[in-house]
Short mmCIF file of C-alpha atoms in Angstrom, two decimals:
data_model
loop_
_atom_site.label_atom_id
_atom_site.label_comp_id
_atom_site.label_asym_id
_atom_site.label_seq_id
_atom_site.Cartn_x
_atom_site.Cartn_y
_atom_site.Cartn_z
CA MET A 1 -20.44 10.29 -0.07
CA ARG A 2 -18.03 7.44 0.65
CA GLY A 3 -19.40 3.91 0.38
CA TRP A 4 -20.92 2.36 3.47
CA ASN A 5 -18.56 -0.60 3.37
CA ASP A 6 -15.60 1.77 3.37
CA SER A 7 -16.73 3.68 6.46
CA GLU A 8 -17.67 0.46 8.25
CA SER A 9 -14.22 -0.95 7.61
CA ARG A 10 -12.45 2.13 8.95
CA HIS A 11 -14.77 2.21 11.98
CA THR A 12 -13.95 -1.42 12.72
CA LEU A 13 -10.24 -0.73 12.37
CA ARG A 14 -10.57 2.05 14.96
CA LEU A 15 -12.23 -0.49 17.22
CA PHE A 16 -9.13 -2.65 16.85
CA ARG A 17 -7.16 -0.07 18.75
CA ARG A 18 -9.68 -0.14 21.59
CA GLY A 19 -9.58 -3.93 21.80
CA THR A 20 -13.31 -4.42 21.15
CA THR A 21 -13.28 -5.96 17.70
CA PRO A 22 -16.15 -8.00 16.26
CA ALA A 23 -15.63 -11.62 15.26
CA TYR A 24 -14.76 -10.61 11.71
CA THR A 25 -14.20 -7.51 9.59
CA ARG A 26 -15.36 -6.92 6.02
CA LEU A 27 -12.77 -5.59 3.61
CA SER A 28 -13.68 -2.22 2.15
CA PRO A 29 -14.43 -2.03 -1.59
CA GLN A 30 -10.99 -0.51 -2.18
CA ASP A 31 -9.21 -3.19 -0.16
CA THR A 32 -11.17 -5.84 -2.05
CA SER A 33 -10.18 -4.34 -5.40
CA PHE A 34 -6.50 -5.04 -4.73
CA LEU A 35 -7.34 -8.72 -4.29
CA ALA A 36 -9.29 -8.69 -7.56
CA PHE A 37 -6.49 -6.95 -9.49
CA GLU A 38 -3.94 -9.64 -8.64
CA LYS A 39 -3.00 -11.91 -11.53
CA PRO A 40 -0.08 -14.31 -12.11
CA GLY A 41 2.08 -11.53 -13.58
CA ILE A 42 0.68 -8.73 -11.42
CA HIS A 43 1.65 -9.03 -7.77
CA MET A 44 -0.40 -6.78 -5.53
CA HIS A 45 2.00 -6.72 -2.61
CA VAL A 46 4.11 -3.76 -1.59
CA GLY A 47 7.59 -4.24 -0.25
CA ALA A 48 10.76 -2.69 1.09
CA ALA A 49 14.36 -3.52 1.83
CA ALA A 50 15.90 -1.86 4.87
CA ILE A 51 19.29 -2.08 6.59
CA PHE A 52 19.55 -1.87 10.39
CA ASP A 53 22.18 -1.77 13.10
CA ALA A 54 22.49 -5.31 14.47
CA THR A 55 23.33 -4.38 18.07
CA SER A 56 19.91 -5.23 19.56
CA PHE A 57 19.73 -8.68 17.97
CA ARG A 58 23.32 -9.89 17.69
CA ALA A 59 23.93 -13.37 19.12
CA SER A 60 27.20 -14.52 20.68
CA SER A 61 28.14 -16.04 17.32
CA GLY A 62 27.98 -12.60 15.72
CA ALA A 63 24.94 -13.45 13.59
CA VAL A 64 21.48 -12.01 14.12
CA ASP A 65 19.43 -13.91 16.70
CA VAL A 66 16.35 -14.56 14.56
CA ASP A 67 14.36 -16.07 17.45
CA LYS A 68 14.90 -12.88 19.47
CA PHE A 69 13.83 -10.83 16.47
CA ARG A 70 10.67 -12.92 16.16
CA ARG A 71 9.91 -12.41 19.85
CA TYR A 72 10.38 -8.68 19.44
CA ILE A 73 8.06 -8.44 16.41
CA THR A 74 5.49 -10.57 18.27
CA SER A 75 5.61 -8.09 21.16
CA ARG A 76 4.42 -5.35 18.77
CA PHE A 77 1.40 -7.31 17.52
CA PRO A 78 -1.04 -5.92 20.13
CA MET A 79 -0.82 -2.66 18.13
CA LEU A 80 -1.21 -4.55 14.83
CA PRO A 81 -3.81 -7.30 15.25
CA ARG A 82 -4.23 -7.56 11.46
CA CYS A 83 -0.84 -9.30 11.39
CA ARG A 84 -2.43 -12.40 12.93
CA GLN A 85 -5.49 -12.46 10.71
CA ARG A 86 -6.14 -14.14 7.38
CA LEU A 87 -8.71 -13.93 4.61
CA ALA A 88 -12.00 -15.80 4.61
CA TYR A 89 -15.08 -15.38 2.44
CA VAL A 90 -18.79 -14.90 2.99
CA PRO A 91 -20.72 -17.83 1.47
CA VAL A 92 -22.55 -17.15 -1.81
CA THR A 93 -21.45 -13.49 -2.21
CA ARG A 94 -17.72 -14.33 -1.78
CA GLN A 95 -17.18 -11.01 0.02
CA PRO A 96 -13.70 -11.21 1.62
CA ILE A 97 -13.42 -10.76 5.36
CA TRP A 98 -10.63 -10.77 7.95
CA ILE A 99 -10.72 -13.43 10.68
CA ASP A 100 -8.19 -14.47 13.31
CA ASP A 101 -5.81 -17.10 11.95
CA PRO A 102 -6.12 -20.19 14.20
CA ASP A 103 -2.96 -21.67 12.68
CA PHE A 104 -0.80 -18.55 12.96
CA LYS A 105 2.89 -19.31 13.44
CA ILE A 106 5.44 -16.52 13.45
CA GLU A 107 7.96 -18.82 11.74
CA ASN A 108 5.76 -18.80 8.61
CA HIS A 109 6.09 -15.04 8.34
CA ILE A 110 9.57 -14.19 9.62
CA LYS A 111 12.13 -16.24 7.75
CA GLU A 112 15.92 -16.30 7.57
CA VAL A 113 18.25 -16.16 4.60
CA THR A 114 21.99 -15.55 4.15
CA LEU A 115 23.49 -13.38 1.43
CA PRO A 116 26.16 -14.96 -0.75
CA ALA A 117 29.64 -13.43 -0.39
CA PRO A 118 30.58 -10.61 -0.44
CA GLY A 119 27.14 -9.64 0.93
CA ASP A 120 27.09 -6.29 -0.83
CA ASP A 121 24.23 -4.15 -2.12
CA ALA A 122 24.17 -5.96 -5.46
CA ALA A 123 23.52 -9.30 -3.72
CA LEU A 124 20.85 -7.72 -1.50
CA LYS A 125 19.07 -6.20 -4.52
CA GLN A 126 19.06 -9.53 -6.34
CA LEU A 127 17.68 -11.33 -3.28
CA ALA A 128 14.95 -8.70 -2.84
CA GLY A 129 13.94 -9.11 -6.48
CA GLU A 130 13.63 -12.88 -6.05
CA ILE A 131 11.48 -12.49 -2.91
CA PHE A 132 9.24 -9.86 -4.53
CA SER A 133 8.77 -12.18 -7.53
CA ARG A 134 6.74 -14.62 -5.43
CA PRO A 135 3.10 -13.93 -4.49
CA LEU A 136 1.94 -14.11 -0.91
CA ASP A 137 0.11 -17.21 0.33
CA ARG A 138 -3.55 -16.18 0.72
CA SER A 139 -4.22 -19.03 3.15
CA ARG A 140 -2.07 -17.19 5.73
CA SER A 141 -1.72 -13.66 7.03
CA LEU A 142 -0.77 -11.50 4.05
CA TRP A 143 2.71 -10.36 5.06
CA GLU A 144 6.20 -11.71 5.55
CA MET A 145 9.70 -10.59 6.54
CA TRP A 146 13.06 -12.05 5.66
CA VAL A 147 15.95 -11.54 8.09
CA VAL A 148 19.03 -11.26 5.87
CA GLN A 149 22.29 -12.48 7.41
CA GLY A 150 25.75 -12.10 5.91
CA HIS A 151 25.80 -8.36 5.20
CA GLU A 152 29.22 -7.06 4.17
CA HIS A 153 29.15 -4.72 7.18
CA LEU A 154 29.18 -7.13 10.11
CA ASP A 155 27.45 -4.65 12.43
CA ARG A 156 24.37 -4.55 10.17
CA PHE A 157 21.61 -6.78 8.93
CA ALA A 158 18.84 -6.32 6.39
CA ILE A 159 15.10 -6.89 6.45
CA ILE A 160 13.16 -7.56 3.25
CA SER A 161 9.45 -7.21 3.92
CA LYS A 162 6.27 -7.36 1.90
CA ALA A 163 2.55 -7.06 2.61
CA HIS A 164 -0.48 -7.29 0.38
CA HIS A 165 -1.96 -4.03 -0.86
CA GLY A 166 -5.35 -5.27 0.34
CA MET A 167 -3.91 -4.94 3.85
CA ILE A 168 -2.07 -1.61 3.63
CA ASP A 169 -1.60 1.41 1.42
CA GLY A 170 1.45 3.69 1.46
CA ILE A 171 0.55 5.72 4.54
CA ALA A 172 -0.68 2.63 6.39
CA GLY A 173 2.61 0.98 5.42
CA MET A 174 4.54 3.80 7.07
CA ASP A 175 2.35 3.49 10.18
CA PHE A 176 2.89 -0.29 10.07
CA ILE A 177 6.66 0.16 10.02
CA GLY A 178 6.46 2.86 12.68
CA ALA A 179 4.58 0.53 15.00
CA LEU A 180 7.35 -2.07 14.65
CA LEU A 181 10.23 0.32 15.34
CA THR A 182 11.38 1.99 18.55
CA PRO A 183 13.46 5.18 18.87
CA GLU A 184 16.05 3.44 21.04
CA ALA A 185 17.88 0.13 20.77
CA VAL A 186 16.00 -2.81 22.29
CA ALA A 187 17.73 -4.46 25.22
CA GLU A 188 15.06 -6.87 26.41
CA THR A 189 11.90 -7.98 24.63
CA PRO A 190 8.81 -7.46 26.78
CA ALA A 191 6.64 -10.46 27.56
CA THR A 192 3.69 -10.83 25.21
CA PRO A 193 0.35 -12.40 26.20
CA ALA A 194 -0.38 -15.66 24.42
CA PHE A 195 -2.40 -15.23 21.26
CA VAL A 196 -5.88 -16.72 21.60
CA PRO A 197 -7.60 -16.53 18.19
CA ARG A 198 -11.31 -15.86 18.24
CA PRO A 199 -13.43 -18.58 16.62
CA ALA A 200 -14.25 -17.99 12.98
CA PRO A 201 -17.85 -16.85 12.44
CA ALA A 202 -20.28 -19.61 11.53
CA ARG A 203 -21.55 -19.86 7.97
CA ALA A 204 -25.09 -19.12 9.16
CA ARG A 205 -23.92 -15.97 10.97
CA LEU A 206 -22.19 -14.66 7.85
CA LEU A 207 -25.23 -15.35 5.67
CA TRP A 208 -27.56 -13.69 8.19
CA ASP A 209 -25.38 -10.57 8.44
CA GLU A 210 -25.19 -10.36 4.66
CA ALA A 211 -28.98 -10.70 4.36
CA LEU A 212 -29.44 -7.86 6.85
CA ARG A 213 -27.07 -5.66 4.87
CA TYR A 214 -29.00 -6.24 1.65
CA ALA A 215 -32.34 -5.74 3.41
CA SER A 216 -31.23 -2.39 4.85
CA THR A 217 -29.95 -1.05 1.53
CA PRO A 218 -33.27 0.55 0.41
CA TYR A 219 -33.56 2.36 3.75
CA ARG A 220 -30.00 3.67 3.59
CA LEU A 221 -30.48 4.72 -0.04
CA ALA A 222 -33.71 6.55 0.81
CA LYS A 223 -32.02 8.25 3.74
CA GLY A 224 -29.22 9.41 1.45
CA ILE A 225 -31.68 10.77 -1.12
CA VAL A 226 -33.56 12.68 1.57
CA GLY A 227 -30.25 14.09 2.77
CA LEU A 228 -29.40 15.29 -0.74
CA ALA A 229 -32.83 16.88 -1.10
CA THR A 230 -32.63 18.81 2.17
CA ASP A 231 -28.91 19.62 2.52
CA GLY A 232 -27.41 22.09 0.04
CA ASP A 233 -23.85 21.31 1.11
CA ALA A 234 -24.47 17.60 0.51
CA ARG A 235 -25.84 18.32 -2.98
CA ARG A 236 -22.80 20.43 -3.87
CA GLU A 237 -20.46 17.74 -2.54
CA PHE A 238 -22.32 15.05 -4.48
CA GLY A 239 -22.20 17.12 -7.67
CA SER A 240 -18.50 17.82 -7.24
CA ARG A 241 -17.65 14.17 -6.69
CA SER A 242 -19.88 13.00 -9.54
CA LEU A 243 -18.16 15.42 -11.93
CA ALA A 244 -14.78 14.21 -10.66
CA LEU A 245 -15.84 10.61 -11.35
CA VAL A 246 -16.84 11.47 -14.94
CA ARG A 247 -13.57 13.31 -15.53
CA PHE A 248 -11.62 10.41 -14.08
CA PHE A 249 -13.24 7.89 -16.43
CA VAL A 250 -12.89 10.17 -19.45
CA ARG A 251 -9.21 10.64 -18.71
CA GLY A 252 -8.78 6.95 -17.92
CA ILE A 253 -10.16 5.67 -21.23
CA ARG A 254 -7.95 7.90 -23.36
CA GLY A 255 -5.43 5.75 -25.15
CA THR A 256 -1.67 5.73 -24.71
CA SER A 257 1.05 4.94 -27.22
CA ASN A 258 2.65 1.57 -27.82
CA SER A 259 6.19 1.46 -26.44
CA PRO A 260 8.73 -1.01 -25.05
CA LEU A 261 6.71 -0.71 -21.81
CA SER A 262 3.57 -2.09 -23.52
CA VAL A 263 4.20 -5.72 -22.66
CA THR A 264 2.50 -8.37 -20.56
CA PRO A 265 4.37 -8.53 -17.25
CA THR A 266 5.92 -11.79 -16.12
CA THR A 267 6.20 -12.93 -12.51
CA ALA A 268 9.88 -11.92 -12.31
CA ARG A 269 10.78 -8.70 -10.50
CA SER A 270 14.01 -6.79 -10.13
CA PHE A 271 14.69 -4.33 -7.34
CA ASP A 272 17.02 -1.36 -7.24
CA TRP A 273 17.65 1.88 -5.41
CA PHE A 274 19.91 4.86 -5.53
CA VAL A 275 21.10 7.34 -2.91
CA ARG A 276 20.59 11.05 -3.36
CA ASP A 277 20.97 14.24 -1.36
CA ARG A 278 17.62 15.81 -0.50
CA THR A 279 19.23 19.27 -0.31
CA GLU A 280 19.16 19.56 -4.10
CA GLU A 281 15.45 18.71 -4.18
CA ARG A 282 14.61 21.31 -1.54
CA SER A 283 16.61 23.94 -3.41
CA LEU A 284 14.79 23.10 -6.65
CA ARG A 285 11.37 23.39 -5.05
CA ALA A 286 12.33 26.68 -3.39
CA ARG A 287 13.31 28.16 -6.78
CA ILE A 288 10.58 26.72 -9.03
CA GLY A 289 7.82 25.45 -6.72
CA GLY A 290 6.01 22.15 -6.85
CA THR A 291 5.70 19.32 -4.37
CA ARG A 292 7.81 16.30 -3.54
CA ASP A 293 5.43 14.21 -5.66
CA ASP A 294 6.03 16.59 -8.58
CA VAL A 295 9.77 16.00 -8.23
CA THR A 296 9.19 12.24 -8.23
CA LEU A 297 7.00 12.39 -11.35
CA ALA A 298 9.45 14.65 -13.21
CA THR A 299 12.35 12.37 -12.27
CA SER A 300 10.36 9.35 -13.43
CA ALA A 301 9.55 11.07 -16.73
CA GLY A 302 13.24 11.76 -17.30
CA ALA A 303 14.20 8.17 -16.45
CA VAL A 304 11.53 6.73 -18.77
CA ARG A 305 12.65 9.10 -21.52
CA ASP A 306 16.24 7.86 -21.18
CA PHE A 307 15.05 4.24 -21.24
CA LEU A 308 13.00 4.79 -24.40
CA MET A 309 15.84 6.57 -26.16
CA ARG A 310 18.25 3.73 -25.33
CA ASN A 311 15.72 1.37 -26.90
CA GLY A 312 15.56 3.46 -30.07
CA THR A 313 11.92 4.49 -29.52
CA ARG A 314 10.61 7.40 -31.59
CA LEU A 315 9.51 9.96 -29.01
CA ARG A 316 7.59 12.40 -31.18
CA GLY A 317 3.88 12.21 -30.40
CA LEU A 318 4.42 9.53 -27.73
CA ARG A 319 1.82 9.51 -24.93
CA LEU A 320 2.58 7.80 -21.62
CA ARG A 321 0.87 8.19 -18.28
CA ALA A 322 1.60 7.40 -14.65
CA MET A 323 -0.68 6.73 -11.71
CA ALA A 324 0.21 9.00 -8.79
CA PRO A 325 -1.36 7.85 -5.49
CA ILE A 326 -3.01 10.50 -3.32
CA ASN A 327 -3.47 9.99 0.42
CA LEU A 328 -7.02 10.73 1.63
CA ARG A 329 -6.55 9.83 5.29
CA THR A 330 -7.49 12.31 7.98
CA ASN A 331 -5.41 12.65 11.15
CA SER A 332 -8.01 10.59 13.02
CA GLU A 333 -7.43 7.71 10.58
CA ARG A 334 -3.68 7.51 11.16
CA GLY A 335 -2.69 4.22 12.75
CA THR A 336 -5.36 2.19 10.95
CA LEU A 337 -4.57 -0.36 8.28
CA GLY A 338 -6.45 -0.88 5.03
CA ASN A 339 -6.59 1.53 2.10
CA HIS A 340 -7.85 5.08 1.85
CA VAL A 341 -6.10 6.35 -1.23
CA SER A 342 -7.04 7.93 -4.53
CA MET A 343 -4.96 8.64 -7.61
CA LEU A 344 -4.13 11.16 -10.29
CA ILE A 345 -3.54 9.94 -13.85
CA VAL A 346 -0.67 12.13 -15.02
CA ASP A 347 0.66 12.48 -18.56
CA LEU A 348 4.44 12.09 -18.45
CA PRO A 349 6.21 14.68 -20.65
CA VAL A 350 8.73 12.18 -22.03
CA THR A 351 9.02 14.13 -25.28
CA GLU A 352 10.44 17.15 -23.41
CA ALA A 353 14.24 17.18 -23.49
CA ASP A 354 14.80 20.05 -21.05
CA PRO A 355 14.62 18.88 -17.39
CA ARG A 356 13.41 22.22 -16.07
CA ARG A 357 10.58 22.50 -18.60
CA ARG A 358 9.71 18.86 -17.90
CA PHE A 359 9.38 19.70 -14.20
CA GLU A 360 7.31 22.82 -14.90
CA ARG A 361 4.93 20.83 -17.12
CA ILE A 362 4.43 18.28 -14.34
CA ILE A 363 3.68 21.07 -11.84
CA SER A 364 1.12 22.57 -14.22
CA THR A 365 -0.52 19.20 -14.92
CA THR A 366 -0.88 18.10 -11.29
CA ALA A 367 -2.13 21.55 -10.23
CA ARG A 368 -4.84 21.43 -12.92
CA LEU A 369 -5.89 17.89 -11.96
CA LYS A 370 -6.12 18.83 -8.28
CA GLN A 371 -8.10 21.97 -9.14
CA HIS A 372 -10.61 19.80 -11.00
CA LYS A 373 -10.61 17.33 -8.06
CA HIS A 374 -9.69 14.32 -10.19
CA ASP A 375 -8.50 12.53 -7.04
CA LEU A 376 -12.10 12.39 -5.74
CA GLY A 377 -13.18 10.23 -8.69
CA VAL A 378 -11.65 7.04 -7.29
CA ASP A 379 -12.93 7.80 -3.79
CA ILE A 380 -16.57 7.97 -4.91
#
């Protein structure tokens, strides 16, 4: 029972890979929502900082050859045509669409910056925070990369990248990165055909298409009702998803407690990471059970608990929740951009002092939510 816009968007994205795209592509309702959610203090881009071996792109000076890097990324664009598209809007309805960017310049999206000495992780984290604190320019393609020179290890360089959530979700982001990387070092960059943007659709064409969509809505609705009346499996699926939607809203409107986290976010962002051995996680899951997401949620609950205690927050009776994204893509949808994700709203057991019991409570909570199909609520 997914929305028609959603299926149309994914169908069009599959056409991208066959090279037979239409003149424009409507954003799905979920993709559109990430544009609507964005506010001055709420950036809806996702980002990453990664460190690479510099062998493939080192110039004679020892620095990274940024022009060569740009040529290499450009050579991967045939697999990622969305990277050379920008937003436009249907007249009157203001429905966002993707069109080819006639003014696309790779220099606007792959930029260069040098870390201050000594070029260590602390400097890289601070730089990433500054870059993530700035929203993307919606008049251009909604992504950018920064080639970071001056790393303390001279044989390495860093890439700080970000893309709007309206363009990718987590799994699409991994596919996006995978399409840019190769398993072996790059010696020579293959020649890339010149980019010839397709003309933007005329205003009259967009209005006509939109009128046809509205005119066909009663027919599609009637067809869906007939399907529900004649197909028992469809009725059961509809009932299951409708119940999931009700449960999602009921859970979503339940209040949470005021805490030091209950503040209006500013535009500033900080960025950090830590290194850990995955062997301990695998051992924990083998002994107790749970998923990798359960480990992440339990670790987050413990970190938030420590933060609140350092701030002198009274923990008794405190209610905090986290949004855990759930991937809904099928194997056939891998390699497409856009969003196909749902979420679980999980109560974080920050009042629990014992790490093991905290983990067990998370396992129990997520298992119950999945049993009740809460993740289908967002999808419908």
